[in-house]
mmCIF file of N, CA, C and O in Angstrom:
data_model
loop_
_atom_site.group_PDB
_atom_site.id
_atom_site.type_symbol
_atom_site.label_atom_id
_atom_site.label_comp_id
_atom_site.label_asym_id
_atom_site.label_seq_id
_atom_site.Cartn_x
_atom_site.Cartn_y
_atom_site.Cartn_z
ATOM 1 N N UNK A 233 -4.466 -15.677 -33.302
ATOM 2 C CA UNK A 233 -4.915 -14.449 -34.011
ATOM 3 C C UNK A 233 -6.088 -13.722 -33.195
ATOM 4 O O UNK A 233 -6.957 -14.302 -32.609
ATOM 5 N N UNK A 234 -5.797 -12.435 -33.039
ATOM 6 C CA UNK A 234 -6.791 -11.586 -32.188
ATOM 7 C C UNK A 234 -7.964 -11.192 -33.010
ATOM 8 O O UNK A 234 -7.945 -10.980 -34.142
ATOM 9 N N UNK A 235 -9.036 -11.408 -32.446
ATOM 10 C CA UNK A 235 -10.298 -10.912 -33.070
ATOM 11 C C UNK A 235 -10.600 -9.416 -32.777
ATOM 12 O O UNK A 235 -9.952 -8.920 -31.804
ATOM 13 N N UNK A 236 -11.474 -9.023 -33.465
ATOM 14 C CA UNK A 236 -11.910 -7.493 -33.173
ATOM 15 C C UNK A 236 -12.443 -7.330 -31.687
ATOM 16 O O UNK A 236 -12.112 -6.401 -31.073
ATOM 17 N N UNK A 237 -13.196 -8.330 -31.225
ATOM 18 C CA UNK A 237 -13.642 -8.320 -29.812
ATOM 19 C C UNK A 237 -12.592 -8.216 -28.792
ATOM 20 O O UNK A 237 -12.440 -7.447 -27.780
ATOM 21 N N UNK A 238 -11.237 -8.950 -29.118
ATOM 22 C CA UNK A 238 -10.175 -9.006 -28.276
ATOM 23 C C UNK A 238 -9.587 -7.600 -28.266
ATOM 24 O O UNK A 238 -8.997 -7.109 -27.083
ATOM 25 N N UNK A 239 -9.430 -6.919 -29.347
ATOM 26 C CA UNK A 239 -8.998 -5.583 -29.400
ATOM 27 C C UNK A 239 -9.923 -4.529 -28.656
ATOM 28 O O UNK A 239 -9.234 -3.641 -28.000
ATOM 29 N N UNK A 240 -11.070 -4.582 -28.672
ATOM 30 C CA UNK A 240 -12.123 -3.784 -28.047
ATOM 31 C C UNK A 240 -11.907 -4.000 -26.449
ATOM 32 O O UNK A 240 -11.720 -2.934 -25.651
ATOM 33 N N UNK A 241 -11.685 -5.306 -26.040
ATOM 34 C CA UNK A 241 -11.436 -5.590 -24.648
ATOM 35 C C UNK A 241 -10.096 -4.980 -24.199
ATOM 36 O O UNK A 241 -9.925 -4.540 -23.031
ATOM 37 N N UNK A 242 -9.105 -4.984 -25.015
ATOM 38 C CA UNK A 242 -7.786 -4.376 -24.692
ATOM 39 C C UNK A 242 -7.829 -2.935 -24.641
ATOM 40 O O UNK A 242 -7.254 -2.308 -23.675
ATOM 41 N N UNK A 243 -8.664 -2.346 -25.358
ATOM 42 C CA UNK A 243 -8.750 -0.817 -25.374
ATOM 43 C C UNK A 243 -9.442 -0.377 -24.146
ATOM 44 O O UNK A 243 -9.338 0.749 -23.671
ATOM 45 N N UNK A 244 -10.317 -1.280 -23.569
ATOM 46 C CA UNK A 244 -10.986 -0.895 -22.382
ATOM 47 C C UNK A 244 -10.281 -1.075 -21.128
ATOM 48 O O UNK A 244 -10.557 -0.621 -20.056
ATOM 49 N N UNK A 245 -9.039 -1.918 -21.192
ATOM 50 C CA UNK A 245 -8.325 -2.050 -20.014
ATOM 51 C C UNK A 245 -7.191 -1.043 -19.855
ATOM 52 O O UNK A 245 -6.639 -0.389 -20.705
ATOM 53 N N UNK A 246 -6.702 -0.926 -18.615
ATOM 54 C CA UNK A 246 -5.701 -0.011 -18.241
ATOM 55 C C UNK A 246 -4.779 -0.684 -17.053
ATOM 56 O O UNK A 246 -5.171 -1.534 -16.447
ATOM 57 N N UNK A 247 -3.658 -0.224 -17.042
ATOM 58 C CA UNK A 247 -2.650 -0.765 -16.112
ATOM 59 C C UNK A 247 -2.101 0.488 -15.377
ATOM 60 O O UNK A 247 -1.967 1.552 -15.781
ATOM 61 N N UNK A 248 -1.735 0.270 -13.818
ATOM 62 C CA UNK A 248 -1.260 1.380 -13.125
ATOM 63 C C UNK A 248 -0.372 0.543 -12.124
ATOM 64 O O UNK A 248 -0.659 -0.491 -11.587
ATOM 65 N N UNK A 249 0.767 1.492 -11.758
ATOM 66 C CA UNK A 249 1.849 0.673 -10.849
ATOM 67 C C UNK A 249 2.286 1.842 -9.971
ATOM 68 O O UNK A 249 2.484 2.886 -10.177
ATOM 69 N N UNK A 250 2.326 1.426 -8.715
ATOM 70 C CA UNK A 250 2.801 2.080 -7.519
ATOM 71 C C UNK A 250 4.200 1.532 -7.165
ATOM 72 O O UNK A 250 4.094 0.242 -6.918
ATOM 73 N N UNK A 251 5.334 2.224 -7.051
ATOM 74 C CA UNK A 251 6.676 1.551 -6.941
ATOM 75 C C UNK A 251 7.300 2.105 -5.624
ATOM 76 O O UNK A 251 6.921 3.136 -5.102
ATOM 77 N N UNK A 252 7.910 1.138 -5.020
ATOM 78 C CA UNK A 252 8.972 1.459 -3.897
ATOM 79 C C UNK A 252 8.230 2.012 -2.765
ATOM 80 O O UNK A 252 8.554 3.132 -2.210
ATOM 81 N N UNK A 253 7.028 1.277 -2.327
ATOM 82 C CA UNK A 253 6.309 1.934 -1.216
ATOM 83 C C UNK A 253 6.702 1.202 0.022
ATOM 84 O O UNK A 253 7.134 0.034 0.063
ATOM 85 N N UNK A 254 6.575 1.828 1.312
ATOM 86 C CA UNK A 254 6.824 1.070 2.622
ATOM 87 C C UNK A 254 5.745 0.152 2.869
ATOM 88 O O UNK A 254 4.557 0.295 2.226
ATOM 89 N N UNK A 255 5.863 -0.749 3.554
ATOM 90 C CA UNK A 255 4.864 -1.958 3.872
ATOM 91 C C UNK A 255 3.557 -1.392 4.313
ATOM 92 O O UNK A 255 2.463 -1.972 3.940
ATOM 93 N N UNK A 256 3.506 -0.566 5.178
ATOM 94 C CA UNK A 256 2.203 -0.014 5.568
ATOM 95 C C UNK A 256 1.410 0.756 4.631
ATOM 96 O O UNK A 256 0.288 0.595 4.497
ATOM 97 N N UNK A 257 2.056 1.471 3.733
ATOM 98 C CA UNK A 257 1.536 2.340 2.731
ATOM 99 C C UNK A 257 1.088 1.323 1.585
ATOM 100 O O UNK A 257 -0.065 1.411 1.107
ATOM 101 N N UNK A 258 1.884 0.306 1.370
ATOM 102 C CA UNK A 258 1.517 -0.827 0.307
ATOM 103 C C UNK A 258 0.101 -1.505 0.765
ATOM 104 O O UNK A 258 -0.668 -1.694 -0.072
ATOM 105 N N UNK A 259 0.066 -1.750 2.083
ATOM 106 C CA UNK A 259 -1.108 -2.468 2.649
ATOM 107 C C UNK A 259 -2.355 -1.440 2.424
ATOM 108 O O UNK A 259 -3.339 -2.094 2.031
ATOM 109 N N UNK A 260 -2.331 -0.179 2.614
ATOM 110 C CA UNK A 260 -3.358 0.667 2.313
ATOM 111 C C UNK A 260 -3.673 0.760 0.869
ATOM 112 O O UNK A 260 -4.950 0.692 0.568
ATOM 113 N N UNK A 261 -2.877 0.667 -0.009
ATOM 114 C CA UNK A 261 -2.983 0.685 -1.476
ATOM 115 C C UNK A 261 -3.613 -0.462 -1.931
ATOM 116 O O UNK A 261 -4.614 -0.495 -2.841
ATOM 117 N N UNK A 262 -3.195 -1.621 -1.307
ATOM 118 C CA UNK A 262 -3.894 -3.004 -1.626
ATOM 119 C C UNK A 262 -5.391 -2.849 -1.170
ATOM 120 O O UNK A 262 -6.193 -3.493 -2.050
ATOM 121 N N UNK A 263 -5.678 -2.419 -0.066
ATOM 122 C CA UNK A 263 -7.020 -2.352 0.510
ATOM 123 C C UNK A 263 -7.867 -1.444 -0.482
ATOM 124 O O UNK A 263 -9.024 -1.745 -0.778
ATOM 125 N N UNK A 264 -7.313 -0.265 -0.877
ATOM 126 C CA UNK A 264 -8.013 0.687 -1.791
ATOM 127 C C UNK A 264 -8.330 0.033 -3.176
ATOM 128 O O UNK A 264 -9.405 0.361 -3.848
ATOM 129 N N UNK A 265 -7.293 -0.705 -3.620
ATOM 130 C CA UNK A 265 -7.426 -1.371 -4.933
ATOM 131 C C UNK A 265 -8.567 -2.442 -4.888
ATOM 132 O O UNK A 265 -9.522 -2.373 -5.798
ATOM 133 N N UNK A 266 -8.577 -3.217 -3.726
ATOM 134 C CA UNK A 266 -9.657 -4.193 -3.647
ATOM 135 C C UNK A 266 -11.022 -3.436 -3.401
ATOM 136 O O UNK A 266 -12.119 -3.944 -4.063
ATOM 137 N N UNK A 267 -11.123 -2.351 -2.941
ATOM 138 C CA UNK A 267 -12.413 -1.671 -2.670
ATOM 139 C C UNK A 267 -12.769 -0.995 -4.040
ATOM 140 O O UNK A 267 -13.984 -0.984 -4.349
ATOM 141 N N UNK A 268 -11.824 -0.827 -4.946
ATOM 142 C CA UNK A 268 -12.182 -0.204 -6.250
ATOM 143 C C UNK A 268 -12.538 -1.454 -7.245
ATOM 144 O O UNK A 268 -13.032 -1.176 -8.231
ATOM 145 N N UNK A 269 -12.498 -2.681 -6.785
ATOM 146 C CA UNK A 269 -12.908 -3.833 -7.462
ATOM 147 C C UNK A 269 -11.766 -4.363 -8.365
ATOM 148 O O UNK A 269 -12.010 -5.163 -9.343
ATOM 149 N N UNK A 270 -10.536 -4.114 -7.996
ATOM 150 C CA UNK A 270 -9.419 -4.502 -8.799
ATOM 151 C C UNK A 270 -8.710 -5.619 -7.994
ATOM 152 O O UNK A 270 -8.824 -5.638 -6.682
ATOM 153 N N UNK A 271 -7.789 -6.380 -8.599
ATOM 154 C CA UNK A 271 -7.084 -7.416 -8.022
ATOM 155 C C UNK A 271 -5.507 -7.045 -8.052
ATOM 156 O O UNK A 271 -4.960 -6.983 -9.027
ATOM 157 N N UNK A 272 -4.989 -6.419 -6.824
ATOM 158 C CA UNK A 272 -3.752 -6.016 -6.876
ATOM 159 C C UNK A 272 -2.621 -7.160 -6.812
ATOM 160 O O UNK A 272 -2.886 -8.142 -6.281
ATOM 161 N N UNK A 273 -1.457 -6.864 -7.353
ATOM 162 C CA UNK A 273 -0.395 -7.718 -7.395
ATOM 163 C C UNK A 273 0.708 -6.956 -6.738
ATOM 164 O O UNK A 273 1.077 -5.889 -7.157
ATOM 165 N N UNK A 274 1.366 -7.632 -5.782
ATOM 166 C CA UNK A 274 2.468 -6.910 -5.042
ATOM 167 C C UNK A 274 3.827 -7.631 -5.136
ATOM 168 O O UNK A 274 3.702 -9.036 -5.182
ATOM 169 N N UNK A 275 4.898 -7.126 -5.225
ATOM 170 C CA UNK A 275 6.045 -7.684 -5.171
ATOM 171 C C UNK A 275 7.191 -6.805 -4.571
ATOM 172 O O UNK A 275 7.062 -5.506 -4.497
ATOM 173 N N UNK A 276 8.272 -7.366 -4.018
ATOM 174 C CA UNK A 276 9.352 -6.503 -3.456
ATOM 175 C C UNK A 276 10.132 -5.988 -4.588
ATOM 176 O O UNK A 276 10.500 -6.609 -5.627
ATOM 177 N N UNK A 277 10.454 -4.685 -4.305
ATOM 178 C CA UNK A 277 11.307 -4.066 -5.287
ATOM 179 C C UNK A 277 12.680 -4.162 -5.050
ATOM 180 O O UNK A 277 13.144 -4.765 -4.059
ATOM 181 N N UNK A 278 13.647 -3.836 -5.973
ATOM 182 C CA UNK A 278 15.095 -3.991 -5.747
ATOM 183 C C UNK A 278 15.548 -3.232 -4.701
ATOM 184 O O UNK A 278 16.569 -3.562 -3.953
ATOM 185 N N UNK A 279 14.899 -2.052 -4.251
ATOM 186 C CA UNK A 279 15.455 -1.132 -3.358
ATOM 187 C C UNK A 279 14.816 -1.584 -1.983
ATOM 188 O O UNK A 279 15.156 -0.907 -1.001
ATOM 189 N N UNK A 280 14.206 -2.524 -1.845
ATOM 190 C CA UNK A 280 13.670 -3.143 -0.453
ATOM 191 C C UNK A 280 12.266 -2.688 -0.187
ATOM 192 O O UNK A 280 11.780 -3.246 0.723
ATOM 193 N N UNK A 281 11.664 -1.867 -0.977
ATOM 194 C CA UNK A 281 10.326 -1.441 -0.787
ATOM 195 C C UNK A 281 9.249 -2.447 -1.543
ATOM 196 O O UNK A 281 9.684 -3.578 -1.875
ATOM 197 N N UNK A 282 8.076 -2.050 -1.725
ATOM 198 C CA UNK A 282 7.076 -2.946 -2.280
ATOM 199 C C UNK A 282 6.478 -2.307 -3.527
ATOM 200 O O UNK A 282 6.022 -1.073 -3.443
ATOM 201 N N UNK A 283 6.300 -2.999 -4.669
ATOM 202 C CA UNK A 283 5.696 -2.534 -5.845
ATOM 203 C C UNK A 283 4.318 -3.029 -5.911
ATOM 204 O O UNK A 283 4.102 -4.341 -5.684
ATOM 205 N N UNK A 284 3.338 -2.216 -6.256
ATOM 206 C CA UNK A 284 1.959 -2.721 -6.413
ATOM 207 C C UNK A 284 1.548 -2.488 -7.926
ATOM 208 O O UNK A 284 1.793 -1.199 -8.336
ATOM 209 N N UNK A 285 1.006 -3.378 -8.533
ATOM 210 C CA UNK A 285 0.356 -3.019 -9.806
ATOM 211 C C UNK A 285 -0.993 -3.720 -9.931
ATOM 212 O O UNK A 285 -1.380 -4.605 -9.258
ATOM 213 N N UNK A 286 -1.824 -2.921 -10.611
ATOM 214 C CA UNK A 286 -3.226 -3.223 -10.820
ATOM 215 C C UNK A 286 -3.663 -3.242 -12.398
ATOM 216 O O UNK A 286 -2.902 -2.448 -13.047
ATOM 217 N N UNK A 287 -4.329 -4.059 -12.928
ATOM 218 C CA UNK A 287 -4.869 -4.086 -14.136
ATOM 219 C C UNK A 287 -6.392 -4.386 -14.276
ATOM 220 O O UNK A 287 -6.725 -5.195 -13.468
ATOM 221 N N UNK A 288 -7.059 -3.590 -15.084
ATOM 222 C CA UNK A 288 -8.533 -3.765 -15.089
ATOM 223 C C UNK A 288 -9.125 -2.707 -16.005
ATOM 224 O O UNK A 288 -8.465 -1.891 -16.668
ATOM 225 N N UNK A 289 -10.518 -2.688 -15.982
ATOM 226 C CA UNK A 289 -11.215 -1.755 -16.793
ATOM 227 C C UNK A 289 -10.865 -0.292 -16.336
ATOM 228 O O UNK A 289 -10.457 0.069 -15.293
ATOM 229 N N UNK A 290 -10.770 0.471 -17.314
ATOM 230 C CA UNK A 290 -10.251 1.989 -17.209
ATOM 231 C C UNK A 290 -11.038 2.553 -16.127
ATOM 232 O O UNK A 290 -10.467 3.379 -15.295
ATOM 233 N N UNK A 291 -12.369 2.357 -15.979
ATOM 234 C CA UNK A 291 -13.078 2.952 -14.925
ATOM 235 C C UNK A 291 -12.743 2.646 -13.560
ATOM 236 O O UNK A 291 -12.691 3.448 -12.526
ATOM 237 N N UNK A 292 -12.473 1.349 -13.413
ATOM 238 C CA UNK A 292 -12.110 0.941 -11.966
ATOM 239 C C UNK A 292 -10.655 1.299 -11.683
ATOM 240 O O UNK A 292 -10.371 1.619 -10.561
ATOM 241 N N UNK A 293 -9.869 1.368 -12.536
ATOM 242 C CA UNK A 293 -8.507 1.873 -12.348
ATOM 243 C C UNK A 293 -8.583 3.353 -12.049
ATOM 244 O O UNK A 293 -7.960 3.844 -11.013
ATOM 245 N N UNK A 294 -9.331 4.088 -12.700
ATOM 246 C CA UNK A 294 -9.402 5.551 -12.491
ATOM 247 C C UNK A 294 -10.098 5.712 -10.995
ATOM 248 O O UNK A 294 -9.710 6.615 -10.243
ATOM 249 N N UNK A 295 -11.020 4.887 -10.674
ATOM 250 C CA UNK A 295 -11.642 4.973 -9.322
ATOM 251 C C UNK A 295 -10.501 4.715 -8.295
ATOM 252 O O UNK A 295 -10.363 5.356 -7.260
ATOM 253 N N UNK A 296 -9.695 3.723 -8.410
ATOM 254 C CA UNK A 296 -8.511 3.409 -7.631
ATOM 255 C C UNK A 296 -7.615 4.610 -7.507
ATOM 256 O O UNK A 296 -7.228 5.150 -6.326
ATOM 257 N N UNK A 297 -7.220 5.266 -8.621
ATOM 258 C CA UNK A 297 -6.363 6.351 -8.706
ATOM 259 C C UNK A 297 -6.850 7.598 -7.798
ATOM 260 O O UNK A 297 -6.320 8.202 -6.995
ATOM 261 N N UNK A 298 -8.181 7.780 -8.072
ATOM 262 C CA UNK A 298 -8.649 8.791 -7.381
ATOM 263 C C UNK A 298 -9.009 8.648 -5.820
ATOM 264 O O UNK A 298 -9.242 9.542 -5.097
ATOM 265 N N UNK A 299 -8.888 7.380 -5.452
ATOM 266 C CA UNK A 299 -9.118 6.971 -3.972
ATOM 267 C C UNK A 299 -7.733 7.164 -3.168
ATOM 268 O O UNK A 299 -7.661 7.201 -2.033
ATOM 269 N N UNK A 300 -6.534 7.294 -4.112
ATOM 270 C CA UNK A 300 -5.374 7.440 -3.476
ATOM 271 C C UNK A 300 -5.214 8.861 -2.818
ATOM 272 O O UNK A 300 -5.658 9.787 -3.222
ATOM 273 N N UNK A 301 -4.261 9.044 -1.832
ATOM 274 C CA UNK A 301 -4.064 10.226 -1.186
ATOM 275 C C UNK A 301 -3.399 11.205 -2.428
ATOM 276 O O UNK A 301 -2.748 10.736 -3.340
ATOM 277 N N UNK A 302 -3.822 12.480 -2.316
ATOM 278 C CA UNK A 302 -3.244 13.436 -3.316
ATOM 279 C C UNK A 302 -1.795 13.308 -3.637
ATOM 280 O O UNK A 302 -1.312 13.505 -4.790
ATOM 281 N N UNK A 303 -0.944 13.080 -2.590
ATOM 282 C CA UNK A 303 0.402 13.171 -2.952
ATOM 283 C C UNK A 303 0.889 12.172 -3.779
ATOM 284 O O UNK A 303 1.821 12.186 -4.583
ATOM 285 N N UNK A 304 0.210 10.952 -3.739
ATOM 286 C CA UNK A 304 0.503 9.841 -4.660
ATOM 287 C C UNK A 304 -0.009 9.998 -6.188
ATOM 288 O O UNK A 304 0.495 9.573 -7.080
ATOM 289 N N UNK A 305 -1.282 10.571 -6.194
ATOM 290 C CA UNK A 305 -1.864 10.898 -7.540
ATOM 291 C C UNK A 305 -1.140 11.785 -8.426
ATOM 292 O O UNK A 305 -0.821 11.807 -9.486
ATOM 293 N N UNK A 306 -0.397 12.827 -7.669
ATOM 294 C CA UNK A 306 0.413 13.791 -8.358
ATOM 295 C C UNK A 306 1.669 13.205 -8.848
ATOM 296 O O UNK A 306 2.190 13.568 -9.828
ATOM 297 N N UNK A 307 2.374 12.313 -8.149
ATOM 298 C CA UNK A 307 3.512 11.497 -8.526
ATOM 299 C C UNK A 307 3.266 10.639 -9.794
ATOM 300 O O UNK A 307 4.102 10.471 -10.598
ATOM 301 N N UNK A 308 2.011 10.217 -10.002
ATOM 302 C CA UNK A 308 1.668 9.248 -10.998
ATOM 303 C C UNK A 308 1.525 9.882 -12.306
ATOM 304 O O UNK A 308 1.449 9.155 -13.339
ATOM 305 N N UNK A 309 1.300 11.101 -12.256
ATOM 306 C CA UNK A 309 0.878 11.827 -13.638
ATOM 307 C C UNK A 309 2.018 12.261 -14.405
ATOM 308 O O UNK A 309 3.013 12.486 -13.909
#
């Protein structure tokens, strides 16, 4: 059974995913996620690229998104 505190913690969390990236770009995204204080998870996509996902507090996820180059931020919106 979830408590009120658990619902509050879930409301403060956010998820973000970058899909089908080339290995060099994925490496940069992982470094930016670590710099933002997030723990990135990467896996190979079906098309041969790399998928990066991060989950964490909304402020840290927003910091990560804003640290991405503009071309990736526009694709994610």
